[in-house]
Amino acid sequence: MASILSPAPGNVGVVRSINDKIYVGLRPLSTRTYVPVARGSKARPLAVVRASSEKEVPVKSSGLSIEECEAAAVARKFPDPPPLYTPQGPKGTPVVQPLPLSRRPRRNRKSPALRAAFQETTLSPSNFVHPLFIHEGEEDVPIGAMPGCFRLGWRHGLLEEVYKARDVGVNSFVLFPKIPDALKSQTGDEAYNDNGLVPRAIRLLKDRYPDIVIYTDVALDPYSSDGHDGIVREDGVIMNDETVHQLCKQAVSQARAGADVVSPSDMMDGRILAIRMALDAEGFQDVSIMSYTAKYASAFYGPFREALDSNPRFGDKKTYQMNPANYREALVETEADEAEGADILLVKPGLPYLDIIRLLRDNSSLPIAAYQVSGEYSMIKAGGVLKMIDEEKVMMESLLCLRRAGADIILTYFARQAASVLCGMKGK
Ligand code: PBG
């Protein structure tokens, strides 16, 4: 008999017992995705709880019929149940009158099964979007500031990473390209080259894995010789409407290659409506827009900029990204993006901005995305490497908290690692 109960709502999938082994599956039709979990092993989906440990206490049969057992019970002669047991506190525990409490919230936290029954938020691999860095090379290059992350070769490493992520239930990806310096320019025109790195990678991925969801980043910074998300005027001003013109071409080029969701992360004004119209004009009515609605000018992006070598050559991004001190302003952006036709609203960074996630959740009916950015990832990794925190537990807790704050989906560099934990393949 399986000692695992069926999964809680929102959990990864199917739990079955075959030949007395417990199997955790993501896709019931595919045997390859069933993962044997050793009996008694701790590896199992997080939201699945074993109700009690099995005690192998054989019950000797008395050989009596049902009628004889009932007659014995009526005569008050029945086999003894286990003795009643009143657990004692340690010696020296003070003897007190029970507090006259009508409410003791700990009652609902008494056991793993009760806690699982009353859990308000769940995490599933289907909530994750996996950001992937790609480059022109053949080799995968480790990113120093982001242990465990690589610039992936678009023809090999990228496909392999997607294969592994799909195996643990992650089917959504967002691509970030490292563009050779020689292709960067002040107007970022490489961003809409149909044969550029991103469109090429999208076509390869869609050819190999037609069912995955591909998100793209729409912004000029990887293509800009100035390292800014927009075109820089000679006096340093980031030109809004001219940049939006370029972003529209970029989004259309990505859609043409097969992108499912284009994601403007540039924070120019009016870009959602302009991109929507540009996509529709080219027949891409089915391509969604995930708007970086509340993107803050944050120091938490540091490791990402190292990964893509995309640091601004001068100045900062404060004239377009939001001031971390601001809350109400996120509503101004939310109203604009909703009115302009965004399909998904994103808050970035994630954990330091839980209040903003909740604000958007409470003020919009659209799906909300949270981006657990590079700096958040690197801090958890570093804390883990230094043995200052339990990396896996902090990872899972941080993701759960983003969901609790109101995020439907989470862009996270932990996507594959966390999904592996969720489906019982710890740390793979
Ligand atoms: C740029 C972009 C950035 C990130 C995603 N898209 C960096 C920036 O705005 O400078 C950051 C992601 C991260 O830190 O993980 N358009």
mmCIF file of C-alpha atoms in Angstrom, residues 6-241:
data_model
loop_
_atom_site.group_PDB
_atom_site.id
_atom_site.type_symbol
_atom_site.label_atom_id
_atom_site.label_comp_id
_atom_site.label_asym_id
_atom_site.label_seq_id
_atom_site.Cartn_x
_atom_site.Cartn_y
_atom_site.Cartn_z
ATOM 1 C CA SER A 6 -2.820 11.995 -3.480
ATOM 2 C CA PRO A 7 -1.278 15.366 -4.174
ATOM 3 C CA ALA A 8 -2.680 18.574 -2.782
ATOM 4 C CA PRO A 9 -4.303 20.973 -5.260
ATOM 5 C CA GLY A 10 -1.725 22.771 -7.318
ATOM 6 C CA ASN A 11 0.826 20.073 -6.839
ATOM 7 C CA VAL A 12 2.930 18.669 -9.632
ATOM 8 C CA GLY A 13 0.943 15.716 -10.705
ATOM 9 C CA VAL A 14 0.291 12.106 -10.152
ATOM 10 C CA VAL A 15 1.501 9.870 -7.391
ATOM 11 C CA ARG A 16 1.085 6.179 -7.986
ATOM 12 C CA SER A 17 2.144 2.944 -6.501
ATOM 13 C CA ILE A 18 3.336 0.385 -9.030
ATOM 14 C CA ASN A 19 4.840 -2.929 -7.864
ATOM 15 C CA ASP A 20 5.031 -1.545 -4.355
ATOM 16 C CA LYS A 21 7.278 1.328 -5.476
ATOM 17 C CA ILE A 22 6.014 4.855 -5.299
ATOM 18 C CA TYR A 23 6.132 6.854 -8.488
ATOM 19 C CA VAL A 24 5.790 10.578 -8.837
ATOM 20 C CA GLY A 25 4.829 11.647 -12.303
ATOM 21 C CA LEU A 26 4.475 14.932 -14.082
ATOM 22 C CA ARG A 27 2.909 13.704 -17.276
ATOM 23 C CA PRO A 28 0.791 10.638 -16.656
ATOM 24 C CA LEU A 29 1.081 9.394 -20.208
ATOM 25 C CA SER A 30 4.838 9.275 -20.317
ATOM 26 C CA THR A 31 6.620 6.551 -18.418
ATOM 27 C CA ARG A 32 9.945 8.345 -18.816
ATOM 28 C CA THR A 33 8.788 11.090 -16.514
ATOM 29 C CA TYR A 34 7.916 8.800 -13.641
ATOM 30 C CA VAL A 35 10.489 8.979 -10.943
ATOM 31 C CA PRO A 36 10.827 6.095 -8.546
ATOM 32 C CA VAL A 37 10.927 7.284 -4.962
ATOM 33 C CA ALA A 38 12.373 4.821 -2.497
ATOM 34 C CA ARG A 39 9.981 3.841 0.284
ATOM 35 C CA GLY A 40 10.871 5.790 3.387
ATOM 36 C CA SER A 41 12.987 8.248 1.406
ATOM 37 C CA LYS A 42 12.413 11.879 2.194
ATOM 38 C CA ALA A 43 12.271 12.770 -1.487
ATOM 39 C CA ARG A 44 8.694 13.480 -2.420
ATOM 40 C CA PRO A 45 6.615 16.345 -3.707
ATOM 41 C CA LEU A 46 6.495 19.135 -1.161
ATOM 42 C CA ALA A 47 2.740 19.423 -1.062
ATOM 43 C CA VAL A 48 2.287 15.735 -0.463
ATOM 44 C CA VAL A 49 2.238 14.601 3.107
ATOM 45 C CA ARG A 50 2.462 11.176 4.614
ATOM 46 C CA ALA A 51 -0.439 10.975 7.058
ATOM 47 C CA SER A 52 1.404 8.839 9.592
ATOM 48 C CA SER A 53 4.329 6.521 9.717
ATOM 49 C CA GLU A 54 3.330 2.922 9.238
ATOM 50 C CA LYS A 55 3.904 0.809 12.312
ATOM 51 C CA GLU A 56 4.235 -2.829 11.442
ATOM 52 C CA VAL A 57 2.204 -4.191 14.372
ATOM 53 C CA PRO A 58 0.646 -7.463 13.221
ATOM 54 C CA VAL A 59 -2.883 -7.945 14.543
ATOM 55 C CA LYS A 60 -3.492 -11.550 15.469
ATOM 56 C CA SER A 61 -6.815 -12.810 14.165
ATOM 57 C CA SER A 62 -9.136 -14.286 16.796
ATOM 58 C CA GLY A 63 -10.887 -16.365 14.138
ATOM 59 C CA LEU A 64 -14.308 -15.070 15.269
ATOM 60 C CA SER A 65 -17.127 -14.253 12.814
ATOM 61 C CA ILE A 66 -18.664 -10.748 12.586
ATOM 62 C CA GLU A 67 -21.683 -11.944 14.613
ATOM 63 C CA GLU A 68 -19.420 -13.358 17.324
ATOM 64 C CA CYS A 69 -17.383 -10.135 17.460
ATOM 65 C CA GLU A 70 -20.592 -8.067 17.750
ATOM 66 C CA ALA A 71 -21.952 -10.358 20.459
ATOM 67 C CA ALA A 72 -18.654 -10.019 22.352
ATOM 68 C CA ALA A 73 -18.838 -6.196 22.089
ATOM 69 C CA VAL A 74 -22.460 -6.190 23.378
ATOM 70 C CA ALA A 75 -21.256 -8.303 26.315
ATOM 71 C CA ARG A 76 -18.498 -5.704 26.840
ATOM 72 C CA LYS A 77 -15.826 -8.293 26.076
ATOM 73 C CA PHE A 78 -13.561 -6.986 23.355
ATOM 74 C CA PRO A 79 -9.845 -7.059 22.622
ATOM 75 C CA ASP A 80 -8.064 -4.186 24.406
ATOM 76 C CA PRO A 81 -7.240 -1.168 22.241
ATOM 77 C CA PRO A 82 -3.783 0.327 22.787
ATOM 78 C CA PRO A 83 -3.524 1.888 26.281
ATOM 79 C CA LEU A 84 -4.431 5.570 26.731
ATOM 80 C CA TYR A 85 -1.303 7.632 27.006
ATOM 81 C CA THR A 86 -0.907 11.062 28.598
ATOM 82 C CA PRO A 87 2.457 12.536 27.653
ATOM 83 C CA GLN A 88 4.240 14.348 30.510
ATOM 84 C CA GLY A 89 6.379 17.497 30.466
ATOM 85 C CA PRO A 90 9.952 17.312 31.740
ATOM 86 C CA LYS A 91 10.648 17.266 35.477
ATOM 87 C CA GLY A 92 10.326 20.785 36.880
ATOM 88 C CA THR A 93 7.592 21.865 34.448
ATOM 89 C CA PRO A 94 5.376 24.333 36.355
ATOM 90 C CA VAL A 95 1.837 23.180 37.119
ATOM 91 C CA VAL A 96 -0.577 25.865 35.914
ATOM 92 C CA GLN A 97 -4.262 26.429 35.279
ATOM 93 C CA PRO A 98 -4.930 26.208 31.517
ATOM 94 C CA LEU A 99 -5.297 29.704 30.019
ATOM 95 C CA PRO A 100 -8.979 30.443 29.333
ATOM 96 C CA LEU A 101 -8.514 30.769 25.561
ATOM 97 C CA SER A 102 -11.430 30.400 23.170
ATOM 98 C CA ARG A 103 -9.040 30.437 20.269
ATOM 99 C CA ARG A 104 -5.831 28.446 20.074
ATOM 100 C CA PRO A 105 -4.497 28.834 16.520
ATOM 101 C CA ARG A 106 -1.897 26.144 17.184
ATOM 102 C CA ARG A 107 -4.683 23.519 17.028
ATOM 103 C CA ASN A 108 -4.731 23.906 13.244
ATOM 104 C CA ARG A 109 -0.961 23.524 13.048
ATOM 105 C CA LYS A 110 -0.836 20.365 15.121
ATOM 106 C CA SER A 111 0.273 17.804 12.572
ATOM 107 C CA PRO A 112 1.749 17.593 9.076
ATOM 108 C CA ALA A 113 -1.601 16.417 7.683
ATOM 109 C CA LEU A 114 -3.538 19.305 9.246
ATOM 110 C CA ARG A 115 -0.926 21.826 8.150
ATOM 111 C CA ALA A 116 -1.093 20.491 4.608
ATOM 112 C CA ALA A 117 -4.902 20.589 4.663
ATOM 113 C CA PHE A 118 -4.954 24.257 5.621
ATOM 114 C CA GLN A 119 -2.060 25.427 3.450
ATOM 115 C CA GLU A 120 -3.256 28.529 1.601
ATOM 116 C CA THR A 121 -0.580 28.794 -1.083
ATOM 117 C CA THR A 122 1.078 26.152 -3.193
ATOM 118 C CA LEU A 123 4.043 26.075 -5.529
ATOM 119 C CA SER A 124 4.182 24.097 -8.715
ATOM 120 C CA PRO A 125 6.705 23.844 -11.560
ATOM 121 C CA SER A 126 3.952 25.213 -13.793
ATOM 122 C CA ASN A 127 4.313 28.544 -11.974
ATOM 123 C CA PHE A 128 7.938 28.953 -13.031
ATOM 124 C CA VAL A 129 9.471 30.742 -16.000
ATOM 125 C CA HIS A 130 13.120 29.792 -16.430
ATOM 126 C CA PRO A 131 15.414 32.643 -17.585
ATOM 127 C CA LEU A 132 18.199 31.410 -19.856
ATOM 128 C CA PHE A 133 21.307 33.293 -20.960
ATOM 129 C CA ILE A 134 22.451 32.427 -24.455
ATOM 130 C CA HIS A 135 25.472 33.285 -26.577
ATOM 131 C CA GLU A 136 26.907 32.520 -29.994
ATOM 132 C CA GLY A 137 29.577 30.091 -28.752
ATOM 133 C CA GLU A 138 29.533 26.298 -28.635
ATOM 134 C CA GLU A 139 30.574 25.997 -24.999
ATOM 135 C CA ASP A 140 28.583 26.849 -21.885
ATOM 136 C CA VAL A 141 30.374 29.566 -19.920
ATOM 137 C CA PRO A 142 29.798 29.774 -16.147
ATOM 138 C CA ILE A 143 28.624 33.156 -14.848
ATOM 139 C CA GLY A 144 30.875 34.113 -11.941
ATOM 140 C CA ALA A 145 28.333 36.107 -9.951
ATOM 141 C CA MET A 146 25.578 33.529 -10.432
ATOM 142 C CA PRO A 147 26.830 30.091 -9.353
ATOM 143 C CA GLY A 148 24.947 27.383 -11.239
ATOM 144 C CA CYS A 149 24.046 29.687 -14.163
ATOM 145 C CA PHE A 150 25.740 29.661 -17.554
ATOM 146 C CA ARG A 151 25.807 31.526 -20.796
ATOM 147 C CA LEU A 152 24.517 28.623 -22.844
ATOM 148 C CA GLY A 153 25.587 27.857 -26.386
ATOM 149 C CA TRP A 154 22.376 28.342 -28.340
ATOM 150 C CA ARG A 155 22.750 25.170 -30.423
ATOM 151 C CA HIS A 156 23.688 22.715 -27.670
ATOM 152 C CA GLY A 157 23.635 23.871 -24.055
ATOM 153 C CA LEU A 158 20.328 25.679 -24.524
ATOM 154 C CA LEU A 159 18.567 22.594 -25.877
ATOM 155 C CA GLU A 160 19.999 20.439 -23.117
ATOM 156 C CA GLU A 161 18.879 22.839 -20.396
ATOM 157 C CA VAL A 162 15.365 23.000 -21.819
ATOM 158 C CA TYR A 163 15.258 19.207 -22.010
ATOM 159 C CA LYS A 164 16.204 18.890 -18.331
ATOM 160 C CA ALA A 165 13.786 21.597 -17.214
ATOM 161 C CA ARG A 166 10.881 19.992 -19.081
ATOM 162 C CA ASP A 167 11.599 16.739 -17.336
ATOM 163 C CA VAL A 168 10.748 18.350 -13.999
ATOM 164 C CA GLY A 169 7.668 20.149 -15.304
ATOM 165 C CA VAL A 170 9.102 23.549 -16.295
ATOM 166 C CA ASN A 171 7.746 24.441 -19.729
ATOM 167 C CA SER A 172 8.227 28.212 -19.861
ATOM 168 C CA PHE A 173 11.462 29.988 -20.696
ATOM 169 C CA VAL A 174 12.648 33.557 -21.192
ATOM 170 C CA LEU A 175 15.726 34.227 -23.305
ATOM 171 C CA PHE A 176 18.463 36.786 -22.637
ATOM 172 C CA PRO A 177 21.192 37.109 -25.270
ATOM 173 C CA LYS A 178 24.857 38.056 -24.872
ATOM 174 C CA ILE A 179 25.526 40.015 -28.038
ATOM 175 C CA PRO A 180 29.064 40.434 -29.430
ATOM 176 C CA ASP A 181 30.316 44.021 -28.941
ATOM 177 C CA ALA A 182 30.845 44.388 -32.688
ATOM 178 C CA LEU A 183 27.084 44.032 -33.237
ATOM 179 C CA LYS A 184 26.129 46.655 -30.675
ATOM 180 C CA SER A 185 25.248 50.149 -31.821
ATOM 181 C CA GLN A 186 23.781 53.342 -30.403
ATOM 182 C CA THR A 187 20.397 52.570 -31.950
ATOM 183 C CA GLY A 188 20.486 48.854 -31.119
ATOM 184 C CA ASP A 189 19.410 47.758 -34.606
ATOM 185 C CA GLU A 190 20.637 44.185 -34.073
ATOM 186 C CA ALA A 191 17.599 43.819 -31.787
ATOM 187 C CA TYR A 192 15.343 43.305 -34.813
ATOM 188 C CA ASN A 193 17.639 41.267 -37.024
ATOM 189 C CA ASP A 194 15.485 38.280 -37.995
ATOM 190 C CA ASN A 195 18.617 36.159 -38.119
ATOM 191 C CA GLY A 196 19.940 37.483 -34.831
ATOM 192 C CA LEU A 197 20.747 35.257 -31.867
ATOM 193 C CA VAL A 198 17.320 35.404 -30.202
ATOM 194 C CA PRO A 199 15.165 34.706 -33.307
ATOM 195 C CA ARG A 200 17.534 31.892 -34.277
ATOM 196 C CA ALA A 201 17.318 30.335 -30.822
ATOM 197 C CA ILE A 202 13.518 30.647 -30.763
ATOM 198 C CA ARG A 203 13.225 28.863 -34.094
ATOM 199 C CA LEU A 204 15.509 26.067 -32.963
ATOM 200 C CA LEU A 205 13.613 25.626 -29.683
ATOM 201 C CA LYS A 206 10.190 25.697 -31.337
ATOM 202 C CA ASP A 207 11.362 23.154 -33.890
ATOM 203 C CA ARG A 208 12.581 20.793 -31.178
ATOM 204 C CA TYR A 209 9.960 21.460 -28.479
ATOM 205 C CA PRO A 210 6.827 22.912 -30.141
ATOM 206 C CA ASP A 211 4.813 22.832 -26.907
ATOM 207 C CA ILE A 212 7.044 25.012 -24.738
ATOM 208 C CA VAL A 213 6.178 28.637 -23.973
ATOM 209 C CA ILE A 214 8.856 31.094 -25.048
ATOM 210 C CA TYR A 215 8.989 34.534 -23.458
ATOM 211 C CA THR A 216 11.363 37.132 -24.865
ATOM 212 C CA ASP A 217 12.871 40.276 -23.401
ATOM 213 C CA VAL A 218 12.049 43.451 -25.307
ATOM 214 C CA ALA A 219 14.610 46.182 -24.559
ATOM 215 C CA LEU A 220 17.674 47.544 -26.287
ATOM 216 C CA ASP A 221 20.288 47.085 -23.551
ATOM 217 C CA PRO A 222 21.934 43.859 -24.822
ATOM 218 C CA TYR A 223 22.227 45.515 -28.257
ATOM 219 C CA SER A 224 23.097 49.044 -27.155
ATOM 220 C CA SER A 225 26.704 50.212 -27.228
ATOM 221 C CA ASP A 226 25.649 52.562 -24.423
ATOM 222 C CA GLY A 227 24.242 49.729 -22.302
ATOM 223 C CA HIS A 228 20.898 51.508 -21.937
ATOM 224 C CA ASP A 229 17.434 50.132 -22.617
ATOM 225 C CA GLY A 230 16.781 52.950 -25.078
ATOM 226 C CA ILE A 231 18.472 55.284 -27.536
ATOM 227 C CA VAL A 232 20.651 57.868 -25.778
ATOM 228 C CA ARG A 233 20.595 61.478 -27.041
ATOM 229 C CA GLU A 234 23.896 63.389 -26.997
ATOM 230 C CA ASP A 235 22.895 65.170 -23.798
ATOM 231 C CA GLY A 236 22.285 61.804 -22.087
ATOM 232 C CA VAL A 237 18.480 61.795 -22.322
ATOM 233 C CA ILE A 238 16.922 58.400 -23.131
ATOM 234 C CA MET A 239 14.667 59.092 -26.111
ATOM 235 C CA ASN A 240 11.215 57.620 -25.431
ATOM 236 C CA ASP A 241 9.230 57.538 -28.651
#
